Amino acid sequence: MSYCVNCGVELDASLKSCPLCHTPVINPAELKKAQPDFPYPKEKGQVEAVKRKDLGILITVVLSATALSCGLLNLLVFTKNNWSLLIIGICILLFVFSFPAVIYTKLSIYLSLLFDGIAIGVYLYMITYLTPSRRWFWELAIPIVLLITILVEIFTFFLRRLPICIISTALYIFAEAAILCVGIELFVRRFTKSPLRLSWSAVVLTACGIIVVALVTILSKRRLRDAVQRRLHF
């Protein structure tokens, strides 16, 4: 026996609607069968991955259009200085950085890092057209970029050729940080024609030297290395 959900009148089992208020009669069992138990589709869709070639074409077109449009604006509209060289240089940097990751993945990591250093040098040289002198480029920028490129190449070589752990990686980082700071201070002093001696970089060199000696000691003693790795959970 069933009743109308709207007016409450008793209904015959064969009725499709209430004879009094004409409300449709719905069997709950049939309603449950009509509705799926899981409201979402069971089949999982998959978005097609973007191909590297297409992504490389997109990056090349966007960067080329940006560089070309800024160059034309600088040439035809805003002609007071060569400001477009900054934008063009950034586009060149982004293209060089993305080239081994998107366009040509088989390029050697060492060549990729070398090209990155060259691209940074080219960008800094383009900046010289906006400065009254290029002395800072040849005596300061180029030596620092060259030093950083060499240190990054050496760091990459160690990571790829030698046994790697967090302790050894930290050793390479602190050692190269000391060399970088010493080199930067000497280059700056040479550029400013100051006496070639260490001041602030000596503090960095001392601190990094102590850490390097401690890390070398840990790496050379297996028991000590294992104890440190267990206590630091790596």
PDB file of C-alpha atoms in Angstrom:
ATOM      1  CA  MET A   1       0.000   0.000   0.000  1.00  0.00           C
ATOM      2  CA  SER A   2       1.336   3.395  -0.994  1.00  0.00           C
ATOM      3  CA  TYR A   3       0.326   6.981  -0.544  1.00  0.00           C
ATOM      4  CA  CYS A   4       0.799  10.175  -2.537  1.00  0.00           C
ATOM      5  CA  VAL A   5       3.818  12.138  -1.406  1.00  0.00           C
ATOM      6  CA  ASN A   6       1.979  15.403  -2.070  1.00  0.00           C
ATOM      7  CA  CYS A   7      -1.592  15.022  -0.736  1.00  0.00           C
ATOM      8  CA  GLY A   8      -1.378  11.719   1.179  1.00  0.00           C
ATOM      9  CA  VAL A   9      -4.243   9.970  -0.571  1.00  0.00           C
ATOM     10  CA  GLU A  10      -4.072   6.174  -0.790  1.00  0.00           C
ATOM     11  CA  LEU A  11      -2.901   4.980  -4.192  1.00  0.00           C
ATOM     12  CA  ASP A  12      -3.474   1.826  -6.159  1.00  0.00           C
ATOM     13  CA  ALA A  13      -0.340  -0.034  -7.180  1.00  0.00           C
ATOM     14  CA  SER A  14      -1.152   0.301 -10.889  1.00  0.00           C
ATOM     15  CA  LEU A  15      -1.534   4.098 -10.877  1.00  0.00           C
ATOM     16  CA  LYS A  16       1.098   6.243 -12.594  1.00  0.00           C
ATOM     17  CA  SER A  17      -0.128   9.514 -11.033  1.00  0.00           C
ATOM     18  CA  CYS A  18      -2.261  10.627  -8.107  1.00  0.00           C
ATOM     19  CA  PRO A  19      -5.975  10.840  -9.118  1.00  0.00           C
ATOM     20  CA  LEU A  20      -6.457  13.809  -6.790  1.00  0.00           C
ATOM     21  CA  CYS A  21      -3.451  16.102  -7.346  1.00  0.00           C
ATOM     22  CA  HIS A  22      -1.950  14.387 -10.404  1.00  0.00           C
ATOM     23  CA  THR A  23       1.497  14.062  -8.779  1.00  0.00           C
ATOM     24  CA  PRO A  24       3.573  11.415 -10.595  1.00  0.00           C
ATOM     25  CA  VAL A  25       3.953   8.141  -8.729  1.00  0.00           C
ATOM     26  CA  ILE A  26       7.553   6.990  -8.605  1.00  0.00           C
ATOM     27  CA  ASN A  27       8.670   3.612  -7.309  1.00  0.00           C
ATOM     28  CA  PRO A  28      11.794   4.150  -5.119  1.00  0.00           C
ATOM     29  CA  ALA A  29      13.236   0.807  -6.214  1.00  0.00           C
ATOM     30  CA  GLU A  30      13.057   1.767  -9.893  1.00  0.00           C
ATOM     31  CA  LEU A  31      14.521   5.192  -9.114  1.00  0.00           C
ATOM     32  CA  LYS A  32      17.517   3.541  -7.428  1.00  0.00           C
ATOM     33  CA  LYS A  33      18.068   1.291 -10.443  1.00  0.00           C
ATOM     34  CA  ALA A  34      17.952   4.277 -12.796  1.00  0.00           C
ATOM     35  CA  GLN A  35      20.642   6.171 -10.868  1.00  0.00           C
ATOM     36  CA  PRO A  36      24.238   4.875 -10.926  1.00  0.00           C
ATOM     37  CA  ASP A  37      25.851   4.028  -7.607  1.00  0.00           C
ATOM     38  CA  PHE A  38      28.900   6.130  -8.528  1.00  0.00           C
ATOM     39  CA  PRO A  39      27.980   9.533  -9.967  1.00  0.00           C
ATOM     40  CA  TYR A  40      31.284   9.908 -11.822  1.00  0.00           C
ATOM     41  CA  PRO A  41      32.381   7.987 -14.915  1.00  0.00           C
ATOM     42  CA  LYS A  42      34.367   4.859 -14.147  1.00  0.00           C
ATOM     43  CA  GLU A  43      36.655   5.242 -17.124  1.00  0.00           C
ATOM     44  CA  LYS A  44      39.602   7.502 -16.455  1.00  0.00           C
ATOM     45  CA  GLY A  45      40.443   9.955 -19.186  1.00  0.00           C
ATOM     46  CA  GLN A  46      44.018  10.931 -19.975  1.00  0.00           C
ATOM     47  CA  VAL A  47      45.171  14.215 -21.441  1.00  0.00           C
ATOM     48  CA  GLU A  48      47.651  13.778 -24.251  1.00  0.00           C
ATOM     49  CA  ALA A  49      51.108  14.917 -23.248  1.00  0.00           C
ATOM     50  CA  VAL A  50      52.571  17.907 -25.028  1.00  0.00           C
ATOM     51  CA  LYS A  51      55.367  16.880 -27.373  1.00  0.00           C
ATOM     52  CA  ARG A  52      58.779  18.405 -26.796  1.00  0.00           C
ATOM     53  CA  LYS A  53      58.980  19.473 -30.422  1.00  0.00           C
ATOM     54  CA  ASP A  54      55.713  21.410 -30.214  1.00  0.00           C
ATOM     55  CA  LEU A  55      56.742  22.990 -26.902  1.00  0.00           C
ATOM     56  CA  GLY A  56      60.091  23.961 -28.412  1.00  0.00           C
ATOM     57  CA  ILE A  57      58.377  25.563 -31.386  1.00  0.00           C
ATOM     58  CA  LEU A  58      56.067  27.498 -29.055  1.00  0.00           C
ATOM     59  CA  ILE A  59      58.952  28.758 -26.897  1.00  0.00           C
ATOM     60  CA  THR A  60      60.977  29.746 -29.967  1.00  0.00           C
ATOM     61  CA  VAL A  61      58.069  31.625 -31.545  1.00  0.00           C
ATOM     62  CA  VAL A  62      57.158  33.466 -28.329  1.00  0.00           C
ATOM     63  CA  LEU A  63      60.735  34.515 -27.572  1.00  0.00           C
ATOM     64  CA  SER A  64      61.436  35.487 -31.184  1.00  0.00           C
ATOM     65  CA  ALA A  65      58.232  37.544 -31.397  1.00  0.00           C
ATOM     66  CA  THR A  66      59.046  39.284 -28.114  1.00  0.00           C
ATOM     67  CA  ALA A  67      62.579  40.142 -29.189  1.00  0.00           C
ATOM     68  CA  LEU A  68      61.503  41.296 -32.652  1.00  0.00           C
ATOM     69  CA  SER A  69      58.600  43.439 -31.409  1.00  0.00           C
ATOM     70  CA  CYS A  70      60.741  45.131 -28.757  1.00  0.00           C
ATOM     71  CA  GLY A  71      63.483  45.732 -31.323  1.00  0.00           C
ATOM     72  CA  LEU A  72      61.016  47.365 -33.722  1.00  0.00           C
ATOM     73  CA  LEU A  73      59.531  49.511 -30.967  1.00  0.00           C
ATOM     74  CA  ASN A  74      63.005  50.648 -29.980  1.00  0.00           C
ATOM     75  CA  LEU A  75      63.913  51.368 -33.603  1.00  0.00           C
ATOM     76  CA  LEU A  76      60.715  53.172 -34.652  1.00  0.00           C
ATOM     77  CA  VAL A  77      59.020  54.587 -31.540  1.00  0.00           C
ATOM     78  CA  PHE A  78      61.131  54.791 -28.371  1.00  0.00           C
ATOM     79  CA  THR A  79      64.482  55.740 -29.870  1.00  0.00           C
ATOM     80  CA  LYS A  80      66.191  57.569 -27.009  1.00  0.00           C
ATOM     81  CA  ASN A  81      68.380  54.620 -25.985  1.00  0.00           C
ATOM     82  CA  ASN A  82      68.943  50.957 -26.784  1.00  0.00           C
ATOM     83  CA  TRP A  83      66.607  49.628 -24.092  1.00  0.00           C
ATOM     84  CA  SER A  84      65.439  46.756 -26.315  1.00  0.00           C
ATOM     85  CA  LEU A  85      68.841  45.100 -25.925  1.00  0.00           C
ATOM     86  CA  LEU A  86      67.867  44.152 -22.362  1.00  0.00           C
ATOM     87  CA  ILE A  87      64.712  42.374 -23.558  1.00  0.00           C
ATOM     88  CA  ILE A  88      66.463  40.736 -26.516  1.00  0.00           C
ATOM     89  CA  GLY A  89      69.234  39.535 -24.229  1.00  0.00           C
ATOM     90  CA  ILE A  90      66.741  38.013 -21.785  1.00  0.00           C
ATOM     91  CA  CYS A  91      65.003  36.224 -24.675  1.00  0.00           C
ATOM     92  CA  ILE A  92      68.358  34.816 -25.773  1.00  0.00           C
ATOM     93  CA  LEU A  93      69.073  33.644 -22.224  1.00  0.00           C
ATOM     94  CA  LEU A  94      65.696  31.936 -21.890  1.00  0.00           C
ATOM     95  CA  PHE A  95      66.138  30.207 -25.241  1.00  0.00           C
ATOM     96  CA  VAL A  96      69.618  28.948 -24.362  1.00  0.00           C
ATOM     97  CA  PHE A  97      68.454  27.750 -20.927  1.00  0.00           C
ATOM     98  CA  SER A  98      65.435  25.911 -22.353  1.00  0.00           C
ATOM     99  CA  PHE A  99      67.261  24.445 -25.369  1.00  0.00           C
ATOM    100  CA  PRO A 100      68.728  21.318 -23.691  1.00  0.00           C
ATOM    101  CA  ALA A 101      65.578  20.655 -21.666  1.00  0.00           C
ATOM    102  CA  VAL A 102      62.985  21.059 -24.413  1.00  0.00           C
ATOM    103  CA  ILE A 103      64.449  21.260 -27.907  1.00  0.00           C
ATOM    104  CA  TYR A 104      67.524  19.002 -27.935  1.00  0.00           C
ATOM    105  CA  THR A 105      67.690  16.746 -24.892  1.00  0.00           C
ATOM    106  CA  LYS A 106      70.754  14.802 -26.076  1.00  0.00           C
ATOM    107  CA  LEU A 107      73.090  17.743 -25.581  1.00  0.00           C
ATOM    108  CA  SER A 108      75.907  17.073 -23.124  1.00  0.00           C
ATOM    109  CA  ILE A 109      75.358  18.673 -19.733  1.00  0.00           C
ATOM    110  CA  TYR A 110      78.850  20.159 -19.868  1.00  0.00           C
ATOM    111  CA  LEU A 111      78.211  21.799 -23.245  1.00  0.00           C
ATOM    112  CA  SER A 112      74.843  23.017 -21.970  1.00  0.00           C
ATOM    113  CA  LEU A 113      76.479  24.693 -18.964  1.00  0.00           C
ATOM    114  CA  LEU A 114      79.161  26.172 -21.231  1.00  0.00           C
ATOM    115  CA  PHE A 115      76.511  27.637 -23.539  1.00  0.00           C
ATOM    116  CA  ASP A 116      74.700  29.046 -20.494  1.00  0.00           C
ATOM    117  CA  GLY A 117      77.869  30.849 -19.434  1.00  0.00           C
ATOM    118  CA  ILE A 118      78.424  32.164 -22.956  1.00  0.00           C
ATOM    119  CA  ALA A 119      74.811  33.373 -23.144  1.00  0.00           C
ATOM    120  CA  ILE A 120      75.198  35.237 -19.846  1.00  0.00           C
ATOM    121  CA  GLY A 121      78.400  36.824 -21.164  1.00  0.00           C
ATOM    122  CA  VAL A 122      76.634  37.899 -24.365  1.00  0.00           C
ATOM    123  CA  TYR A 123      73.794  39.406 -22.337  1.00  0.00           C
ATOM    124  CA  LEU A 124      76.220  41.372 -20.179  1.00  0.00           C
ATOM    125  CA  TYR A 125      78.016  42.579 -23.303  1.00  0.00           C
ATOM    126  CA  MET A 126      74.713  43.859 -24.692  1.00  0.00           C
ATOM    127  CA  ILE A 127      74.276  45.838 -21.477  1.00  0.00           C
ATOM    128  CA  THR A 128      77.548  47.650 -22.218  1.00  0.00           C
ATOM    129  CA  TYR A 129      75.742  49.545 -24.992  1.00  0.00           C
ATOM    130  CA  LEU A 130      73.703  51.227 -22.233  1.00  0.00           C
ATOM    131  CA  THR A 131      76.714  52.189 -20.106  1.00  0.00           C
ATOM    132  CA  PRO A 132      79.345  54.851 -20.742  1.00  0.00           C
ATOM    133  CA  SER A 133      82.245  52.406 -20.419  1.00  0.00           C
ATOM    134  CA  ARG A 134      82.899  48.734 -21.144  1.00  0.00           C
ATOM    135  CA  ARG A 135      85.734  48.404 -18.673  1.00  0.00           C
ATOM    136  CA  TRP A 136      83.468  46.787 -16.074  1.00  0.00           C
ATOM    137  CA  PHE A 137      82.580  44.096 -18.606  1.00  0.00           C
ATOM    138  CA  TRP A 138      86.117  43.013 -19.470  1.00  0.00           C
ATOM    139  CA  GLU A 139      87.699  43.435 -16.034  1.00  0.00           C
ATOM    140  CA  LEU A 140      84.825  42.405 -13.743  1.00  0.00           C
ATOM    141  CA  ALA A 141      81.875  40.716 -15.448  1.00  0.00           C
ATOM    142  CA  ILE A 142      83.774  38.318 -17.732  1.00  0.00           C
ATOM    143  CA  PRO A 143      86.151  37.019 -15.008  1.00  0.00           C
ATOM    144  CA  ILE A 144      83.260  36.413 -12.586  1.00  0.00           C
ATOM    145  CA  VAL A 145      81.124  34.671 -15.215  1.00  0.00           C
ATOM    146  CA  LEU A 146      84.103  32.562 -16.277  1.00  0.00           C
ATOM    147  CA  LEU A 147      84.842  31.597 -12.664  1.00  0.00           C
ATOM    148  CA  ILE A 148      81.211  30.666 -11.978  1.00  0.00           C
ATOM    149  CA  THR A 149      81.024  28.615 -15.185  1.00  0.00           C
ATOM    150  CA  ILE A 150      84.189  26.688 -14.286  1.00  0.00           C
ATOM    151  CA  LEU A 151      82.959  26.029 -10.741  1.00  0.00           C
ATOM    152  CA  VAL A 152      79.574  24.812 -11.982  1.00  0.00           C
ATOM    153  CA  GLU A 153      81.272  22.537 -14.511  1.00  0.00           C
ATOM    154  CA  ILE A 154      83.484  21.070 -11.774  1.00  0.00           C
ATOM    155  CA  PHE A 155      80.521  20.645  -9.424  1.00  0.00           C
ATOM    156  CA  THR A 156      78.570  18.822 -12.142  1.00  0.00           C
ATOM    157  CA  PHE A 157      81.568  16.589 -12.869  1.00  0.00           C
ATOM    158  CA  PHE A 158      81.826  15.619  -9.185  1.00  0.00           C
ATOM    159  CA  LEU A 159      78.117  14.851  -8.968  1.00  0.00           C
ATOM    160  CA  ARG A 160      78.210  12.662 -12.070  1.00  0.00           C
ATOM    161  CA  ARG A 161      81.544  10.891 -11.618  1.00  0.00           C
ATOM    162  CA  LEU A 162      82.031  10.497  -7.853  1.00  0.00           C
ATOM    163  CA  PRO A 163      79.947   8.731  -5.183  1.00  0.00           C
ATOM    164  CA  ILE A 164      77.205  11.089  -4.070  1.00  0.00           C
ATOM    165  CA  CYS A 165      75.650  11.636  -0.671  1.00  0.00           C
ATOM    166  CA  ILE A 166      74.452  14.688   1.209  1.00  0.00           C
ATOM    167  CA  ILE A 167      77.763  15.021   3.054  1.00  0.00           C
ATOM    168  CA  SER A 168      79.869  14.948  -0.114  1.00  0.00           C
ATOM    169  CA  THR A 169      77.496  17.351  -1.877  1.00  0.00           C
ATOM    170  CA  ALA A 170      77.757  19.761   1.050  1.00  0.00           C
ATOM    171  CA  LEU A 171      81.546  19.427   0.864  1.00  0.00           C
ATOM    172  CA  TYR A 172      81.585  20.474  -2.805  1.00  0.00           C
ATOM    173  CA  ILE A 173      79.216  23.379  -2.180  1.00  0.00           C
ATOM    174  CA  PHE A 174      81.183  24.866   0.733  1.00  0.00           C
ATOM    175  CA  ALA A 175      84.525  24.422  -1.036  1.00  0.00           C
ATOM    176  CA  GLU A 176      83.324  26.126  -4.197  1.00  0.00           C
ATOM    177  CA  ALA A 177      81.538  28.865  -2.223  1.00  0.00           C
ATOM    178  CA  ALA A 178      84.860  29.778  -0.599  1.00  0.00           C
ATOM    179  CA  ILE A 179      86.653  29.842  -3.957  1.00  0.00           C
ATOM    180  CA  LEU A 180      83.879  31.953  -5.493  1.00  0.00           C
ATOM    181  CA  CYS A 181      83.908  34.543  -2.714  1.00  0.00           C
ATOM    182  CA  VAL A 182      87.705  34.856  -2.809  1.00  0.00           C
ATOM    183  CA  GLY A 183      87.654  35.214  -6.588  1.00  0.00           C
ATOM    184  CA  ILE A 184      84.906  37.853  -6.529  1.00  0.00           C
ATOM    185  CA  GLU A 185      86.733  39.978  -3.958  1.00  0.00           C
ATOM    186  CA  LEU A 186      90.004  39.797  -5.880  1.00  0.00           C
ATOM    187  CA  PHE A 187      88.288  40.713  -9.140  1.00  0.00           C
ATOM    188  CA  VAL A 188      86.507  43.658  -7.491  1.00  0.00           C
ATOM    189  CA  ARG A 189      89.748  44.890  -5.911  1.00  0.00           C
ATOM    190  CA  ARG A 190      91.528  44.596  -9.248  1.00  0.00           C
ATOM    191  CA  PHE A 191      88.709  46.526 -10.935  1.00  0.00           C
ATOM    192  CA  THR A 192      88.772  49.286  -8.309  1.00  0.00           C
ATOM    193  CA  LYS A 193      92.596  49.303  -8.342  1.00  0.00           C
ATOM    194  CA  SER A 194      92.781  48.420  -4.661  1.00  0.00           C
ATOM    195  CA  PRO A 195      95.495  46.286  -3.042  1.00  0.00           C
ATOM    196  CA  LEU A 196      94.983  42.603  -3.829  1.00  0.00           C
ATOM    197  CA  ARG A 197      94.309  41.246  -0.345  1.00  0.00           C
ATOM    198  CA  LEU A 198      91.467  39.422   1.359  1.00  0.00           C
ATOM    199  CA  SER A 199      89.044  41.073   3.779  1.00  0.00           C
ATOM    200  CA  TRP A 200      85.421  39.885   3.910  1.00  0.00           C
ATOM    201  CA  SER A 201      86.162  36.836   1.793  1.00  0.00           C
ATOM    202  CA  ALA A 202      88.749  35.743   4.390  1.00  0.00           C
ATOM    203  CA  VAL A 203      85.901  35.286   6.869  1.00  0.00           C
ATOM    204  CA  VAL A 204      83.970  33.183   4.367  1.00  0.00           C
ATOM    205  CA  LEU A 205      87.120  31.239   3.513  1.00  0.00           C
ATOM    206  CA  THR A 206      87.806  30.495   7.172  1.00  0.00           C
ATOM    207  CA  ALA A 207      84.259  29.370   7.936  1.00  0.00           C
ATOM    208  CA  CYS A 208      84.002  27.246   4.803  1.00  0.00           C
ATOM    209  CA  GLY A 209      87.467  25.815   5.418  1.00  0.00           C
ATOM    210  CA  ILE A 210      86.483  24.620   8.884  1.00  0.00           C
ATOM    211  CA  ILE A 211      83.309  23.024   7.505  1.00  0.00           C
ATOM    212  CA  VAL A 212      85.230  21.408   4.644  1.00  0.00           C
ATOM    213  CA  VAL A 213      87.799  19.900   7.026  1.00  0.00           C
ATOM    214  CA  ALA A 214      84.992  18.547   9.222  1.00  0.00           C
ATOM    215  CA  LEU A 215      83.172  17.056   6.230  1.00  0.00           C
ATOM    216  CA  VAL A 216      86.356  15.465   4.887  1.00  0.00           C
ATOM    217  CA  THR A 217      86.965  13.919   8.300  1.00  0.00           C
ATOM    218  CA  ILE A 218      83.432  12.528   8.389  1.00  0.00           C
ATOM    219  CA  LEU A 219      83.750  11.083   4.898  1.00  0.00           C
ATOM    220  CA  SER A 220      87.126   9.488   5.631  1.00  0.00           C
ATOM    221  CA  LYS A 221      85.860   7.668   8.751  1.00  0.00           C
ATOM    222  CA  ARG A 222      83.186   5.129   7.895  1.00  0.00           C
ATOM    223  CA  ARG A 223      81.905   4.735  11.460  1.00  0.00           C
ATOM    224  CA  LEU A 224      81.647   8.467  11.888  1.00  0.00           C
ATOM    225  CA  ARG A 225      79.943   8.841   8.508  1.00  0.00           C
ATOM    226  CA  ASP A 226      77.388   6.143   9.311  1.00  0.00           C
ATOM    227  CA  ALA A 227      76.721   7.644  12.733  1.00  0.00           C
ATOM    228  CA  VAL A 228      76.130  11.104  11.271  1.00  0.00           C
ATOM    229  CA  GLN A 229      73.824   9.721   8.575  1.00  0.00           C
ATOM    230  CA  ARG A 230      71.776   7.796  11.134  1.00  0.00           C
ATOM    231  CA  ARG A 231      71.394  10.752  13.461  1.00  0.00           C
ATOM    232  CA  LEU A 232      70.520  13.179  10.674  1.00  0.00           C
ATOM    233  CA  HIS A 233      68.215  10.646   8.989  1.00  0.00           C
ATOM    234  CA  PHE A 234      69.764  10.681   5.497  1.00  0.00           C
TER     235      PHE A 234
END
